[in-house]
Amino acid sequence: QISQAVLSDTSAQAKLSEQSTVPKIQQALIHDGHQNPVLCVAWSRDGQRLLSGSSDQTLRLWDAQSGQSLHTLKGHTDSVRSCVFSPAGQHLLSGSRDRTLRLWDAQSGQCLHTLKGHEYSVQFCDFSPDGQRLLSASTDRTLRLWDTQSGKCIHTIEGHHDAVTTCVFSPDGQRLLSGSNDRTLKLWDASGKYLRTPKGHKNVMKSCAFSPDGQRIFTNSLQLHVWDAKTGREISQLRKAFSALRGLRCLAISADG
């Protein structure tokens, strides 16, 4: 594990297929400042800033081009497990093992709200596309929907039988997606009403994502799964391209899909 946020560049493009190989990555810049391992990293939508969270209980906001630290965000009392920029880039959200989420002002670094309610560690968090709602996943087996402006919990979503490790809003904000150590992926409507459980995962869920058009779902455990978001039908599994990585821990989909 490393205590640095590393900005990397690659000159090769890898197509997502069974024949793909892992591209060679050239280190471009090291953002050095955390005292303990970095556990999460997020880009601002404009690519100008980088946010990192660490087991040193802090977040750091960086200038992505120069590597300069803009703010050190302090307030959590345990490891920061997840971090994300709001769609407009004016707010930051973090989730921690201290059972709380914190909403920050991206310009000043000031904490605006401390969101309390989860009984155990917050593993993942996300902003709705319009920035008005927040979503969190916890080892207490629940998800929670929050109001960004007030910082109050709108709804507690139950249904998983083990720690919820990942969650995300759909691109249109009308659906929620969650993955769990109970080896299931669950789809919910925007109010938290259960819709369906796509079948096929045999291992714990590490992360999940929608395609930009919201038509496909990507999940990973020991391999990458691709699903039809409307029907829940599995479209494909990609194993060989990632066999050298001994299982995927996270994934992200490019803006052009």
mmCIF file of C-alpha atoms in Angstrom:
data_model
loop_
_atom_site.group_PDB
_atom_site.id
_atom_site.type_symbol
_atom_site.label_atom_id
_atom_site.label_comp_id
_atom_site.label_asym_id
_atom_site.label_seq_id
_atom_site.Cartn_x
_atom_site.Cartn_y
_atom_site.Cartn_z
ATOM 1 C CA GLN A 1 0.000 0.000 0.000
ATOM 2 C CA ILE A 2 1.147 3.560 -0.667
ATOM 3 C CA SER A 3 0.678 6.882 1.088
ATOM 4 C CA GLN A 4 0.854 8.879 -2.149
ATOM 5 C CA ALA A 5 -1.734 9.866 -4.724
ATOM 6 C CA VAL A 6 -0.166 8.996 -8.061
ATOM 7 C CA LEU A 7 -1.201 10.695 -11.298
ATOM 8 C CA SER A 8 -0.384 8.334 -14.135
ATOM 9 C CA ASP A 9 -0.482 8.565 -17.900
ATOM 10 C CA THR A 10 -0.689 5.884 -20.561
ATOM 11 C CA SER A 11 0.045 6.215 -24.243
ATOM 12 C CA ALA A 12 -1.718 2.970 -25.103
ATOM 13 C CA GLN A 13 -5.465 2.424 -25.369
ATOM 14 C CA ALA A 14 -6.802 -0.944 -24.245
ATOM 15 C CA LYS A 15 -10.038 -2.230 -25.748
ATOM 16 C CA LEU A 16 -12.357 -4.007 -23.338
ATOM 17 C CA SER A 17 -12.302 -7.548 -24.694
ATOM 18 C CA GLU A 18 -11.202 -11.049 -23.808
ATOM 19 C CA GLN A 19 -8.023 -10.463 -25.825
ATOM 20 C CA SER A 20 -7.085 -7.202 -24.088
ATOM 21 C CA THR A 21 -3.817 -6.873 -22.244
ATOM 22 C CA VAL A 22 -3.090 -4.534 -19.368
ATOM 23 C CA PRO A 23 -1.481 -1.394 -20.889
ATOM 24 C CA LYS A 24 1.872 -0.121 -19.724
ATOM 25 C CA ILE A 25 1.405 2.888 -17.455
ATOM 26 C CA GLN A 26 3.919 5.682 -17.226
ATOM 27 C CA GLN A 27 4.053 7.620 -13.980
ATOM 28 C CA ALA A 28 3.424 11.309 -14.637
ATOM 29 C CA LEU A 29 3.304 12.908 -11.194
ATOM 30 C CA ILE A 30 3.340 11.944 -7.519
ATOM 31 C CA HIS A 31 1.088 13.833 -5.096
ATOM 32 C CA ASP A 32 2.910 13.278 -1.818
ATOM 33 C CA GLY A 33 1.539 14.302 1.581
ATOM 34 C CA HIS A 34 -0.531 11.597 3.270
ATOM 35 C CA GLN A 35 1.056 9.905 6.269
ATOM 36 C CA ASN A 36 -0.647 6.533 5.763
ATOM 37 C CA PRO A 37 -1.979 4.497 2.801
ATOM 38 C CA VAL A 38 -4.284 6.207 0.300
ATOM 39 C CA LEU A 39 -7.588 4.303 0.165
ATOM 40 C CA CYS A 40 -9.608 6.312 -2.366
ATOM 41 C CA VAL A 41 -9.079 8.835 -5.151
ATOM 42 C CA ALA A 42 -11.473 10.938 -7.261
ATOM 43 C CA TRP A 43 -11.123 13.355 -10.177
ATOM 44 C CA SER A 44 -13.084 16.577 -10.563
ATOM 45 C CA ARG A 45 -15.235 16.557 -13.701
ATOM 46 C CA ASP A 46 -13.028 19.154 -15.396
ATOM 47 C CA GLY A 47 -9.890 17.145 -14.627
ATOM 48 C CA GLN A 48 -8.209 20.069 -12.867
ATOM 49 C CA ARG A 49 -8.339 18.739 -9.310
ATOM 50 C CA LEU A 50 -7.748 15.459 -7.562
ATOM 51 C CA LEU A 51 -9.172 14.328 -4.215
ATOM 52 C CA SER A 52 -7.642 11.604 -2.072
ATOM 53 C CA GLY A 53 -8.650 9.925 1.178
ATOM 54 C CA SER A 54 -6.365 8.045 3.514
ATOM 55 C CA SER A 55 -6.145 5.865 6.576
ATOM 56 C CA ASP A 56 -4.434 8.879 8.195
ATOM 57 C CA GLN A 57 -8.031 10.163 8.674
ATOM 58 C CA THR A 58 -7.628 13.073 6.246
ATOM 59 C CA LEU A 59 -8.527 14.014 2.706
ATOM 60 C CA ARG A 60 -6.324 16.106 0.468
ATOM 61 C CA LEU A 61 -7.376 18.267 -2.437
ATOM 62 C CA TRP A 62 -4.702 18.634 -5.121
ATOM 63 C CA ASP A 63 -4.001 20.635 -8.231
ATOM 64 C CA ALA A 64 -3.829 17.799 -10.763
ATOM 65 C CA GLN A 65 -1.315 19.505 -13.037
ATOM 66 C CA SER A 66 1.232 20.809 -10.534
ATOM 67 C CA GLY A 67 0.729 18.304 -7.729
ATOM 68 C CA GLN A 68 0.331 21.149 -5.231
ATOM 69 C CA SER A 69 -1.807 20.426 -2.181
ATOM 70 C CA LEU A 70 -4.681 22.910 -2.057
ATOM 71 C CA HIS A 71 -6.364 21.794 1.160
ATOM 72 C CA THR A 72 -5.982 19.169 3.865
ATOM 73 C CA LEU A 73 -9.455 18.252 5.104
ATOM 74 C CA LYS A 74 -9.535 17.158 8.735
ATOM 75 C CA GLY A 75 -12.475 15.974 10.813
ATOM 76 C CA HIS A 76 -12.851 12.235 10.389
ATOM 77 C CA THR A 77 -11.680 10.146 13.326
ATOM 78 C CA ASP A 78 -10.891 6.970 11.378
ATOM 79 C CA SER A 79 -9.846 5.887 7.881
ATOM 80 C CA VAL A 80 -11.444 7.647 4.900
ATOM 81 C CA ARG A 81 -12.863 4.870 2.716
ATOM 82 C CA SER A 82 -14.546 6.804 -0.097
ATOM 83 C CA CYS A 83 -14.478 10.283 -1.640
ATOM 84 C CA VAL A 84 -16.148 12.016 -4.566
ATOM 85 C CA PHE A 85 -16.659 15.446 -6.167
ATOM 86 C CA SER A 86 -20.145 16.841 -6.689
ATOM 87 C CA PRO A 87 -21.158 17.102 -10.373
ATOM 88 C CA ALA A 88 -20.569 20.878 -10.380
ATOM 89 C CA GLY A 89 -17.321 20.496 -8.448
ATOM 90 C CA GLN A 90 -18.296 22.876 -5.646
ATOM 91 C CA HIS A 91 -18.716 20.203 -2.973
ATOM 92 C CA LEU A 92 -16.788 17.152 -1.817
ATOM 93 C CA LEU A 93 -18.191 14.084 -0.069
ATOM 94 C CA SER A 94 -16.308 11.581 2.053
ATOM 95 C CA GLY A 95 -17.233 8.385 3.864
ATOM 96 C CA SER A 96 -15.267 6.964 6.760
ATOM 97 C CA ARG A 97 -14.766 4.006 9.005
ATOM 98 C CA ASP A 98 -15.838 6.379 11.807
ATOM 99 C CA ARG A 99 -19.442 5.697 10.596
ATOM 100 C CA THR A 100 -19.982 9.216 9.244
ATOM 101 C CA LEU A 101 -20.037 11.048 5.942
ATOM 102 C CA ARG A 102 -18.805 14.611 5.636
ATOM 103 C CA LEU A 103 -19.821 17.217 3.090
ATOM 104 C CA TRP A 104 -17.138 19.803 2.349
ATOM 105 C CA ASP A 105 -16.885 23.101 0.507
ATOM 106 C CA ALA A 106 -14.373 22.488 -2.294
ATOM 107 C CA GLN A 107 -13.227 26.091 -2.386
ATOM 108 C CA SER A 108 -12.506 26.664 1.301
ATOM 109 C CA GLY A 109 -12.108 23.096 2.558
ATOM 110 C CA GLN A 110 -14.659 23.798 5.286
ATOM 111 C CA CYS A 111 -16.880 20.971 6.538
ATOM 112 C CA LEU A 112 -20.516 21.891 5.866
ATOM 113 C CA HIS A 113 -22.295 18.835 7.298
ATOM 114 C CA THR A 114 -21.418 15.717 9.262
ATOM 115 C CA LEU A 115 -23.923 13.026 8.290
ATOM 116 C CA LYS A 116 -24.601 10.521 11.062
ATOM 117 C CA GLY A 117 -26.806 7.440 11.042
ATOM 118 C CA HIS A 118 -24.847 4.427 9.893
ATOM 119 C CA GLU A 119 -24.017 1.942 12.643
ATOM 120 C CA TYR A 120 -20.731 0.762 11.121
ATOM 121 C CA SER A 121 -18.139 1.855 8.566
ATOM 122 C CA VAL A 122 -19.200 3.831 5.489
ATOM 123 C CA GLN A 123 -17.666 1.992 2.546
ATOM 124 C CA PHE A 124 -18.801 4.062 -0.422
ATOM 125 C CA CYS A 125 -20.629 7.268 -1.297
ATOM 126 C CA ASP A 126 -21.948 9.091 -4.343
ATOM 127 C CA PHE A 127 -23.691 12.299 -5.472
ATOM 128 C CA SER A 128 -26.865 12.257 -7.541
ATOM 129 C CA PRO A 129 -26.375 13.744 -11.043
ATOM 130 C CA ASP A 130 -28.104 16.978 -9.990
ATOM 131 C CA GLY A 131 -26.091 17.150 -6.754
ATOM 132 C CA GLN A 132 -29.225 17.363 -4.606
ATOM 133 C CA ARG A 133 -28.982 13.918 -3.004
ATOM 134 C CA LEU A 134 -26.270 11.724 -1.548
ATOM 135 C CA LEU A 135 -26.026 7.937 -1.389
ATOM 136 C CA SER A 136 -23.951 5.891 1.040
ATOM 137 C CA ALA A 137 -23.185 2.205 1.560
ATOM 138 C CA SER A 138 -22.132 0.676 4.866
ATOM 139 C CA THR A 139 -20.995 -2.504 6.543
ATOM 140 C CA ASP A 140 -24.190 -2.211 8.631
ATOM 141 C CA ARG A 141 -25.868 -3.836 5.560
ATOM 142 C CA THR A 142 -27.796 -0.714 4.586
ATOM 143 C CA LEU A 143 -27.726 2.153 2.118
ATOM 144 C CA ARG A 144 -28.855 5.642 3.036
ATOM 145 C CA LEU A 145 -30.200 8.483 0.936
ATOM 146 C CA TRP A 146 -29.430 11.994 2.187
ATOM 147 C CA ASP A 147 -30.466 15.546 1.333
ATOM 148 C CA THR A 148 -27.397 17.540 0.312
ATOM 149 C CA GLN A 149 -28.638 20.919 1.496
ATOM 150 C CA SER A 150 -29.768 19.881 4.974
ATOM 151 C CA GLY A 151 -27.509 16.870 5.518
ATOM 152 C CA LYS A 152 -30.498 14.878 6.798
ATOM 153 C CA CYS A 153 -31.218 11.243 6.003
ATOM 154 C CA ILE A 154 -34.163 10.857 3.616
ATOM 155 C CA HIS A 155 -34.414 7.081 3.573
ATOM 156 C CA THR A 156 -32.655 3.977 4.887
ATOM 157 C CA ILE A 157 -32.581 1.161 2.330
ATOM 158 C CA GLU A 158 -32.496 -2.411 3.608
ATOM 159 C CA GLY A 159 -32.284 -5.667 1.692
ATOM 160 C CA HIS A 160 -28.684 -6.868 1.653
ATOM 161 C CA HIS A 161 -27.609 -9.619 4.057
ATOM 162 C CA ASP A 162 -23.980 -8.596 4.470
ATOM 163 C CA ALA A 163 -21.830 -5.471 4.225
ATOM 164 C CA VAL A 164 -22.753 -3.158 1.345
ATOM 165 C CA THR A 165 -19.463 -2.346 -0.345
ATOM 166 C CA THR A 166 -20.421 -0.158 -3.290
ATOM 167 C CA CYS A 167 -23.228 2.074 -4.569
ATOM 168 C CA VAL A 168 -23.955 4.489 -7.403
ATOM 169 C CA PHE A 169 -26.701 6.624 -8.922
ATOM 170 C CA SER A 170 -27.751 6.011 -12.519
ATOM 171 C CA PRO A 171 -26.852 8.818 -14.975
ATOM 172 C CA ASP A 172 -30.450 10.096 -14.944
ATOM 173 C CA GLY A 173 -30.701 9.854 -11.151
ATOM 174 C CA GLN A 174 -33.781 7.618 -11.344
ATOM 175 C CA ARG A 175 -32.152 4.392 -10.158
ATOM 176 C CA LEU A 176 -29.697 3.273 -7.506
ATOM 177 C CA LEU A 177 -27.305 0.365 -7.719
ATOM 178 C CA SER A 178 -25.633 -1.443 -4.845
ATOM 179 C CA GLY A 179 -23.264 -4.373 -4.388
ATOM 180 C CA SER A 180 -22.539 -6.397 -1.290
ATOM 181 C CA ASN A 181 -20.433 -9.047 0.378
ATOM 182 C CA ASP A 182 -23.585 -11.171 0.210
ATOM 183 C CA ARG A 183 -22.581 -11.650 -3.469
ATOM 184 C CA THR A 184 -25.588 -9.814 -4.858
ATOM 185 C CA LEU A 185 -26.158 -6.755 -6.982
ATOM 186 C CA LYS A 186 -29.412 -4.909 -6.312
ATOM 187 C CA LEU A 187 -31.230 -2.270 -8.328
ATOM 188 C CA TRP A 188 -33.542 0.261 -6.628
ATOM 189 C CA ASP A 189 -35.657 3.168 -7.811
ATOM 190 C CA ALA A 190 -34.810 6.740 -6.781
ATOM 191 C CA SER A 191 -36.912 6.469 -3.608
ATOM 192 C CA GLY A 192 -35.168 3.273 -2.483
ATOM 193 C CA LYS A 193 -37.867 0.840 -3.622
ATOM 194 C CA TYR A 194 -36.415 -2.533 -4.589
ATOM 195 C CA LEU A 195 -36.574 -3.360 -8.312
ATOM 196 C CA ARG A 196 -34.515 -6.481 -9.040
ATOM 197 C CA THR A 197 -31.436 -8.576 -8.293
ATOM 198 C CA PRO A 198 -29.439 -9.555 -11.383
ATOM 199 C CA LYS A 199 -28.269 -13.146 -10.969
ATOM 200 C CA GLY A 200 -24.810 -14.472 -11.649
ATOM 201 C CA HIS A 201 -22.256 -13.223 -9.142
ATOM 202 C CA LYS A 202 -20.468 -15.970 -7.229
ATOM 203 C CA ASN A 203 -18.062 -13.773 -5.304
ATOM 204 C CA VAL A 204 -18.261 -10.676 -3.108
ATOM 205 C CA MET A 205 -18.947 -7.428 -4.940
ATOM 206 C CA LYS A 206 -16.112 -4.892 -5.111
ATOM 207 C CA SER A 207 -17.563 -2.065 -7.203
ATOM 208 C CA CYS A 208 -20.246 -1.212 -9.739
ATOM 209 C CA ALA A 209 -20.978 1.414 -12.390
ATOM 210 C CA PHE A 210 -23.544 2.398 -15.015
ATOM 211 C CA SER A 211 -22.607 3.099 -18.613
ATOM 212 C CA PRO A 212 -23.050 6.820 -19.462
ATOM 213 C CA ASP A 213 -26.342 6.095 -21.255
ATOM 214 C CA GLY A 214 -27.634 4.054 -18.306
ATOM 215 C CA GLN A 215 -28.288 1.011 -20.488
ATOM 216 C CA ARG A 216 -25.562 -1.235 -19.108
ATOM 217 C CA ILE A 217 -24.242 -2.091 -15.670
ATOM 218 C CA PHE A 218 -20.659 -3.108 -14.930
ATOM 219 C CA THR A 219 -19.689 -4.975 -11.772
ATOM 220 C CA ASN A 220 -16.559 -6.695 -10.571
ATOM 221 C CA SER A 221 -15.514 -9.389 -8.178
ATOM 222 C CA LEU A 222 -12.935 -11.850 -9.520
ATOM 223 C CA GLN A 223 -13.958 -10.870 -13.036
ATOM 224 C CA LEU A 224 -15.813 -8.102 -14.809
ATOM 225 C CA HIS A 225 -19.542 -8.624 -15.457
ATOM 226 C CA VAL A 226 -21.664 -6.655 -17.909
ATOM 227 C CA TRP A 227 -25.451 -6.538 -17.457
ATOM 228 C CA ASP A 228 -28.498 -5.167 -19.246
ATOM 229 C CA ALA A 229 -29.756 -2.476 -16.843
ATOM 230 C CA LYS A 230 -33.395 -2.813 -17.913
ATOM 231 C CA THR A 231 -33.809 -6.585 -17.749
ATOM 232 C CA GLY A 232 -31.035 -7.557 -15.317
ATOM 233 C CA ARG A 233 -29.774 -10.112 -17.840
ATOM 234 C CA GLU A 234 -26.049 -10.778 -17.854
ATOM 235 C CA ILE A 235 -24.521 -9.872 -21.215
ATOM 236 C CA SER A 236 -20.944 -11.011 -20.752
ATOM 237 C CA GLN A 237 -18.077 -11.763 -18.400
ATOM 238 C CA LEU A 238 -14.511 -10.624 -19.002
ATOM 239 C CA ARG A 239 -11.903 -12.744 -17.285
ATOM 240 C CA LYS A 240 -8.750 -13.229 -19.337
ATOM 241 C CA ALA A 241 -7.901 -9.547 -19.705
ATOM 242 C CA PHE A 242 -7.587 -9.193 -15.950
ATOM 243 C CA SER A 243 -6.222 -12.577 -14.893
ATOM 244 C CA ALA A 244 -2.834 -11.058 -14.101
ATOM 245 C CA LEU A 245 -4.457 -8.695 -11.594
ATOM 246 C CA ARG A 246 -5.772 -11.554 -9.413
ATOM 247 C CA GLY A 247 -9.193 -10.022 -9.119
ATOM 248 C CA LEU A 248 -10.415 -6.469 -9.621
ATOM 249 C CA ARG A 249 -10.975 -4.113 -6.706
ATOM 250 C CA CYS A 250 -12.496 -1.091 -8.475
ATOM 251 C CA LEU A 251 -13.735 0.092 -11.841
ATOM 252 C CA ALA A 252 -14.726 3.286 -13.627
ATOM 253 C CA ILE A 253 -16.333 3.898 -16.994
ATOM 254 C CA SER A 254 -15.054 6.609 -19.348
ATOM 255 C CA ALA A 255 -17.439 9.433 -20.307
ATOM 256 C CA ASP A 256 -17.826 8.112 -23.858
ATOM 257 C CA GLY A 257 -18.609 4.619 -22.609
#
